[in-house]
Coordinates of C-alpha atoms and ligand atoms in Angstrom, one line a residue:
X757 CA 2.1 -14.4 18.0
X758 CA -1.8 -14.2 18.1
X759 CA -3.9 -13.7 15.0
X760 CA -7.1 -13.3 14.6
X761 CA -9.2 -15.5 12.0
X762 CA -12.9 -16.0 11.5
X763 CA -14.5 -14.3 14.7
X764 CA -11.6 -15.4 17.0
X765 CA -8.1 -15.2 18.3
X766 CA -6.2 -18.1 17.8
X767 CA -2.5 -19.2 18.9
X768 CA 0.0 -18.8 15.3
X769 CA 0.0 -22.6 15.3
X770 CA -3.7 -23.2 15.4
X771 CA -4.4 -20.4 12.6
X772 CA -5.0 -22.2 9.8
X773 CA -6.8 -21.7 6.4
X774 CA -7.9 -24.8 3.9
X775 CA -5.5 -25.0 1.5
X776 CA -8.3 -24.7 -0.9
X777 CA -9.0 -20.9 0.0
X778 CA -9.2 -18.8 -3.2
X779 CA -7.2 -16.2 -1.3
X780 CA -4.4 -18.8 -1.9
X781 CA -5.3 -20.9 -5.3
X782 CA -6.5 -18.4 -7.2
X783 CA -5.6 -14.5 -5.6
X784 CA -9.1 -14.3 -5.0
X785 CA -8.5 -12.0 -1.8
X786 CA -7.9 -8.3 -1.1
X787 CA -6.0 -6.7 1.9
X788 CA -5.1 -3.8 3.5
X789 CA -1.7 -2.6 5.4
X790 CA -1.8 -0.5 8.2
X791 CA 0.7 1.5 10.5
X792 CA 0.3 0.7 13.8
X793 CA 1.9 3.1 16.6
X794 CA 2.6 1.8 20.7
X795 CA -1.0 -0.2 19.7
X796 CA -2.4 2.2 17.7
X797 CA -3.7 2.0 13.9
X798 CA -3.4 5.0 11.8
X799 CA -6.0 6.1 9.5
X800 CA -8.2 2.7 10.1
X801 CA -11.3 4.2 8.4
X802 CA -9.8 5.1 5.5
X803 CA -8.1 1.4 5.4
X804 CA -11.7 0.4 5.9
X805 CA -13.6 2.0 3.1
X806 CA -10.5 1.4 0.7
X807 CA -11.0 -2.3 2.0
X808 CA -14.9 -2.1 1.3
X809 CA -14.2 -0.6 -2.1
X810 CA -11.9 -3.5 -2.8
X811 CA -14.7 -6.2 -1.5
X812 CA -17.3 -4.7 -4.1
X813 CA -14.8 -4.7 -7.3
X814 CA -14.1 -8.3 -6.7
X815 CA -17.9 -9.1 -6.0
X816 CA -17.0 -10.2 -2.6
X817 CA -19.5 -9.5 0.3
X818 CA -19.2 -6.2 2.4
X819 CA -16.5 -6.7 4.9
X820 CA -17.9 -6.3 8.7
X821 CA -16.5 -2.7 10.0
X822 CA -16.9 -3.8 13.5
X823 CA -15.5 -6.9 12.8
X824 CA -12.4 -5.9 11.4
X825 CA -11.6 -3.3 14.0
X826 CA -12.6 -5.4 16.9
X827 CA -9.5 -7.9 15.2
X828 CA -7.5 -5.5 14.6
X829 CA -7.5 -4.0 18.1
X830 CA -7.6 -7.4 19.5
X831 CA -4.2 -8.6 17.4
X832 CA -2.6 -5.3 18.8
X833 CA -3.2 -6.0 22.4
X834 CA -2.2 -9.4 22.3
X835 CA 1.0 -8.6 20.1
X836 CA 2.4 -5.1 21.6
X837 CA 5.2 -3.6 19.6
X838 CA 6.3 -0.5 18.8
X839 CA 5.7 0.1 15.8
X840 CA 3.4 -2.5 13.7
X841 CA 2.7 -3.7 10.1
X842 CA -1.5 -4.5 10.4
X843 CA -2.4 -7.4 7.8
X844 CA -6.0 -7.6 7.4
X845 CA -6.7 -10.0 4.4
X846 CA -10.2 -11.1 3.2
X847 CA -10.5 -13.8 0.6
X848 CA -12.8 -15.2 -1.2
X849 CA -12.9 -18.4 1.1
X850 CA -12.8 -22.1 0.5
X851 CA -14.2 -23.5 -2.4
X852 CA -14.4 -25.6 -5.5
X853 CA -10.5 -26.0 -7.4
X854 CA -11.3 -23.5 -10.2
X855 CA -12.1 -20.0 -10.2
X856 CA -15.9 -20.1 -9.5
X857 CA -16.3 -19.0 -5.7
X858 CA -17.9 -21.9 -3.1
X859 CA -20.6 -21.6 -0.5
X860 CA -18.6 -21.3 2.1
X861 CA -18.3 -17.2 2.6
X862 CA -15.2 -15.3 3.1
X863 CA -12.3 -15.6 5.6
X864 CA -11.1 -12.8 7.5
X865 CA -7.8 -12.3 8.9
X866 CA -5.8 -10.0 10.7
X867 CA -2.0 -10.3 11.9
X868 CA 0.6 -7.7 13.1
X869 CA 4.8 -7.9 12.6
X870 CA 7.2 -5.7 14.4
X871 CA 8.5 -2.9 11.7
X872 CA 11.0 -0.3 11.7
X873 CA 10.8 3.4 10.2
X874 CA 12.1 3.2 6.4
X875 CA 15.4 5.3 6.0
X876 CA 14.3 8.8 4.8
X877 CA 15.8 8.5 1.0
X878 CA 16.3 5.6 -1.1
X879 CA 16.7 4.4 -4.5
X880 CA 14.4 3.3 -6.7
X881 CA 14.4 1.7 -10.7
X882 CA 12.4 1.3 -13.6
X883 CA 11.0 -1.6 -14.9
X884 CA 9.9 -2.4 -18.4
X885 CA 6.4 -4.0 -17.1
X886 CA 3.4 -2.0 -17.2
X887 CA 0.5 -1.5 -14.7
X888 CA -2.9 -1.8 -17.0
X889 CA -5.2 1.3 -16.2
X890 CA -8.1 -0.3 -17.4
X891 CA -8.2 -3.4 -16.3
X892 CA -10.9 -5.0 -13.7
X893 CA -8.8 -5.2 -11.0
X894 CA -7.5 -1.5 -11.4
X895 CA -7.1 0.6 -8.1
X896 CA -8.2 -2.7 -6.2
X897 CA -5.8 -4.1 -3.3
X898 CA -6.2 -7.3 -4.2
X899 CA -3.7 -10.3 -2.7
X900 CA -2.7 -10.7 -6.5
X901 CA 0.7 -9.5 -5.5
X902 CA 2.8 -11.7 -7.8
X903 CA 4.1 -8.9 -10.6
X904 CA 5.0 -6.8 -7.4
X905 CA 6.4 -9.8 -6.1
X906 CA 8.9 -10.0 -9.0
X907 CA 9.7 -5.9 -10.0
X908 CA 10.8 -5.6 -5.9
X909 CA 13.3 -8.5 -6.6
X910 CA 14.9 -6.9 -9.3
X911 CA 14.8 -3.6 -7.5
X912 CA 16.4 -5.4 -5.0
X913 CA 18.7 -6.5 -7.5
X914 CA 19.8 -3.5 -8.1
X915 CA 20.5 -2.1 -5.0
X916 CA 17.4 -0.3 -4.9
X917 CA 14.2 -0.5 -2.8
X918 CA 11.1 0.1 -4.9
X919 CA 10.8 -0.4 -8.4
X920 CA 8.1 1.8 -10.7
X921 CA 6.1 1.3 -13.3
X922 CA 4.7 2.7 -16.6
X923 CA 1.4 1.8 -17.4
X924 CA 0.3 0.8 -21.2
X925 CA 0.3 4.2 -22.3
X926 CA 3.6 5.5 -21.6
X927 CA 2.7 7.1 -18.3
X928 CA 4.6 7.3 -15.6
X929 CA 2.1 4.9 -12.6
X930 CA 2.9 3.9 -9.5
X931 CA 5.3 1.7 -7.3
X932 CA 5.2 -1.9 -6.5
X933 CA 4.3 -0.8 -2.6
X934 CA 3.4 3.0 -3.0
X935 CA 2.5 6.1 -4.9
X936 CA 5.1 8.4 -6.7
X937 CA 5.6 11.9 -6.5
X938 CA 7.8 14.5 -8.9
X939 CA 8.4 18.1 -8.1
X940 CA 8.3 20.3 -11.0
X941 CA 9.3 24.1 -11.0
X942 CA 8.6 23.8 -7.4
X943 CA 5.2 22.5 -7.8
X944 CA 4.2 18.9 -6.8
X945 CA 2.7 16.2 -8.7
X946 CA 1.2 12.7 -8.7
X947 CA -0.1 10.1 -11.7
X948 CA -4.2 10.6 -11.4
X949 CA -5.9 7.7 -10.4
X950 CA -6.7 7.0 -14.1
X951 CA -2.9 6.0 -14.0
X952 CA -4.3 3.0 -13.2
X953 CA -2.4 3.5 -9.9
X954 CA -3.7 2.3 -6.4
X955 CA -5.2 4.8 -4.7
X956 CA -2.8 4.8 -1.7
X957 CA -3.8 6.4 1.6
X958 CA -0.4 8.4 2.3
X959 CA -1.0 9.5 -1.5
X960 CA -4.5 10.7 -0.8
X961 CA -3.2 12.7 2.3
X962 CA -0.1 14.0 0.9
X963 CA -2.0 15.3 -1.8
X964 CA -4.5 17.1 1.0
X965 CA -1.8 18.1 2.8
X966 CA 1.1 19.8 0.4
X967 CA -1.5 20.4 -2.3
X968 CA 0.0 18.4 -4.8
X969 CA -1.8 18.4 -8.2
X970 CA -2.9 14.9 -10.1
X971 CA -1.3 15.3 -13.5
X972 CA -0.9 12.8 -16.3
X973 CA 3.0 12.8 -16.1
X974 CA 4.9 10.7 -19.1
X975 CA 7.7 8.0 -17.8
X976 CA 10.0 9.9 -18.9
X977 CA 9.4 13.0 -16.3
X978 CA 11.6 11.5 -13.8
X979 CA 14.6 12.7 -16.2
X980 CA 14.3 16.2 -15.7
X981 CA 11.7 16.2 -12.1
X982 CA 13.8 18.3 -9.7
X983 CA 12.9 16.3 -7.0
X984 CA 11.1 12.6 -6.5
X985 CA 9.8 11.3 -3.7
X986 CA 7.3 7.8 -2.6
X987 CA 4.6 7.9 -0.2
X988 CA 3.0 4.6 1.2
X989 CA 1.8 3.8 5.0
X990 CA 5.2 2.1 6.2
X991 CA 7.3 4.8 4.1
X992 CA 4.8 7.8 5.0
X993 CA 7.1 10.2 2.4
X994 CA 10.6 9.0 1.5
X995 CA 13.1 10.6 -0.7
X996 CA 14.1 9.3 -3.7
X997 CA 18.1 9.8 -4.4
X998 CA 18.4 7.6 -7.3
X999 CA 16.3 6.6 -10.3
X1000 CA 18.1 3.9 -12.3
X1001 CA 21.4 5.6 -13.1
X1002 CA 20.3 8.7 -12.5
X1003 CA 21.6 10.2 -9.6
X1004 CA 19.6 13.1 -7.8
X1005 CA 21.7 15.0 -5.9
X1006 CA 20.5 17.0 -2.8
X1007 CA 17.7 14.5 -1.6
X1008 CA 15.7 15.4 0.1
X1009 CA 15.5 18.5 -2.0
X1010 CA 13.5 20.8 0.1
X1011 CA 9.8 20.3 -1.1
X1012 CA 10.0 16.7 -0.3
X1013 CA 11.6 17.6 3.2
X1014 CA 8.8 19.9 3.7
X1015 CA 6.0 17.1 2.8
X1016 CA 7.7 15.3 5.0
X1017 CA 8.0 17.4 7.9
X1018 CA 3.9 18.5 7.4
X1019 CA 3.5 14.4 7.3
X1020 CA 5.1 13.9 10.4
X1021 CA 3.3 16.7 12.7
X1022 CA 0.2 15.8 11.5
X1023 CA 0.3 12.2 11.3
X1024 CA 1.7 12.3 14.8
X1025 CA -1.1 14.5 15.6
X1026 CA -3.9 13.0 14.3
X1027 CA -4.3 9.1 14.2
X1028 CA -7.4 8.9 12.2
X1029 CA -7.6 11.7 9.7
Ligands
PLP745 N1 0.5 1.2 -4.6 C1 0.6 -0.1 -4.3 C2 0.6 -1.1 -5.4 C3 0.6 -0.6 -3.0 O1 0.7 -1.9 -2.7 C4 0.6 0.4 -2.0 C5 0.7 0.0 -0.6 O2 1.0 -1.1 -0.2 C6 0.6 1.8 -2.3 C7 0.5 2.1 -3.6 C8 0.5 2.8 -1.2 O3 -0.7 2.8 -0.6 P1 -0.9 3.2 0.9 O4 -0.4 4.6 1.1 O5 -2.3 3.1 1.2 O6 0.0 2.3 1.8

């Protein structure tokens, strides 16, 4: 495998980061996924201003455009696959033990694994964790994984794959790796932003493309939704069959078949929309 750090591309073995990176001591870092088809990314500038938006909430510098697509196309060629999971990751670099940031500037990264398509319909849970909506690190995609890290074990757990949360006030917010929808009378909706959810590029499409609506939704919506569904860039729109106990029977009901039938002609269509 080939992977690009810090201007070049380097063999897996010589692609190494001080152990001192803040990406790595303290989460000070923020990434983006992206799908990548036959050696194609999909939707690269909107990964790239979501990654921008990211830098400037953690006070990092303005990551390099060029730069990162000139990696990213460069880790494709050298690693062809099918189908590809794009890791760009951006830290805040080496520096000082402690949170304040070092002279050193940031390190850039980008990597691609082999992936497969996620199964169309899936079960997720609920966790009793809650996403803060206000905090400073709200709607950023920072490498601060670690809560995700632990609801998608106990999802796992559970014989599900995605676990949900609430945030502080009772709303229903987002997953650990993607957005949630719930289809209500026929209509389609989706936690705001305000959720404190991360503003996923499959949400932001699905939402152009079917028309869903951004509505403050309680937790407990996803007793009586007719249909649920997840969107995220390795999911694009997946069915959701089971929530907790709750069985929904039917999925996918037939909105979320049609989202996903709109996602797939025009995300096959259009690579960059
Ligand atoms: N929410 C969280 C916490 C995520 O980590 C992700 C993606 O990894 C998403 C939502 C979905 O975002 P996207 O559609 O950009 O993949």
């Amino acid at each position: 495998m080939r992977i690009w750090l810090d201007g070049e591309l380097r063999d897996l073995e010589s692609a190494r980061v001080s152990v001192f990176d803040h990406g790595l001591t303290v989460g000070d870092g923020i990434f983006e996924t992206v799908k990548a088809v036959h050696g194609k990314p999909f939707a690269l500038t909107r990964h790239l201003d979501r990654l921008t938006r990211s830098a400037r909430g953690l006070g990092l510098p303005d990551p390099d455009h060029d730069e990162v697509r000139e990696a990213c196309a460069a880790v494709l060629e050298a690693n062809p696959m099918p189908l590809g999971r794009l890791r760009i990751t951006y830290t805040g670099g080496h520096g000082p033990l402690g949170s304040d940031r070092g002279e050193h500037g940031p390190t850039l990264f980008a990597a691609v694994g082999e992936t497969t398509r996620r199964p169309d319909v899936t079960a997720v849970i609920t966790v009793p964790w809650t996403r803060n909506e206000r905090g400073a690190l709200t709607g950023l995609k920072t490498t601060s994984y670690a809560e995700n890290v632990v609801a998608l074990a106990r999802a796992h757990q559970h014989g599900a794959s995605e676990a949900l949360f609430g945030n502080t006030v009772g709303q229903l917010c987002e997953g650990t790796g993607s957005n949630v929808f719930v289809v209500l009378d026929g209509e389609i909706h989706t936690p705001p932003v305000a959720s404190g959810c991360l503003p996923g590029i499959t949400r932001a499409l699905a939402i152009e493309w079917t028309g869903a609506r951004e509505t403050d939704l309680p937790l407990d919506v996803l007793d009586r939704a007719d249909e649920v569904f997840l969107t995220s860039t390795l999911r694009d729109v997946q069915a959701v069959h089971r929530v907790d106990d709750q069985e929904l029977d039917g999925a996918p009901g037939p909105v979320t078949a049609k989202a996903m039938r709109i996602f797939d002609e025009r995300a096959g269509q259009d690579l960059d929309p």
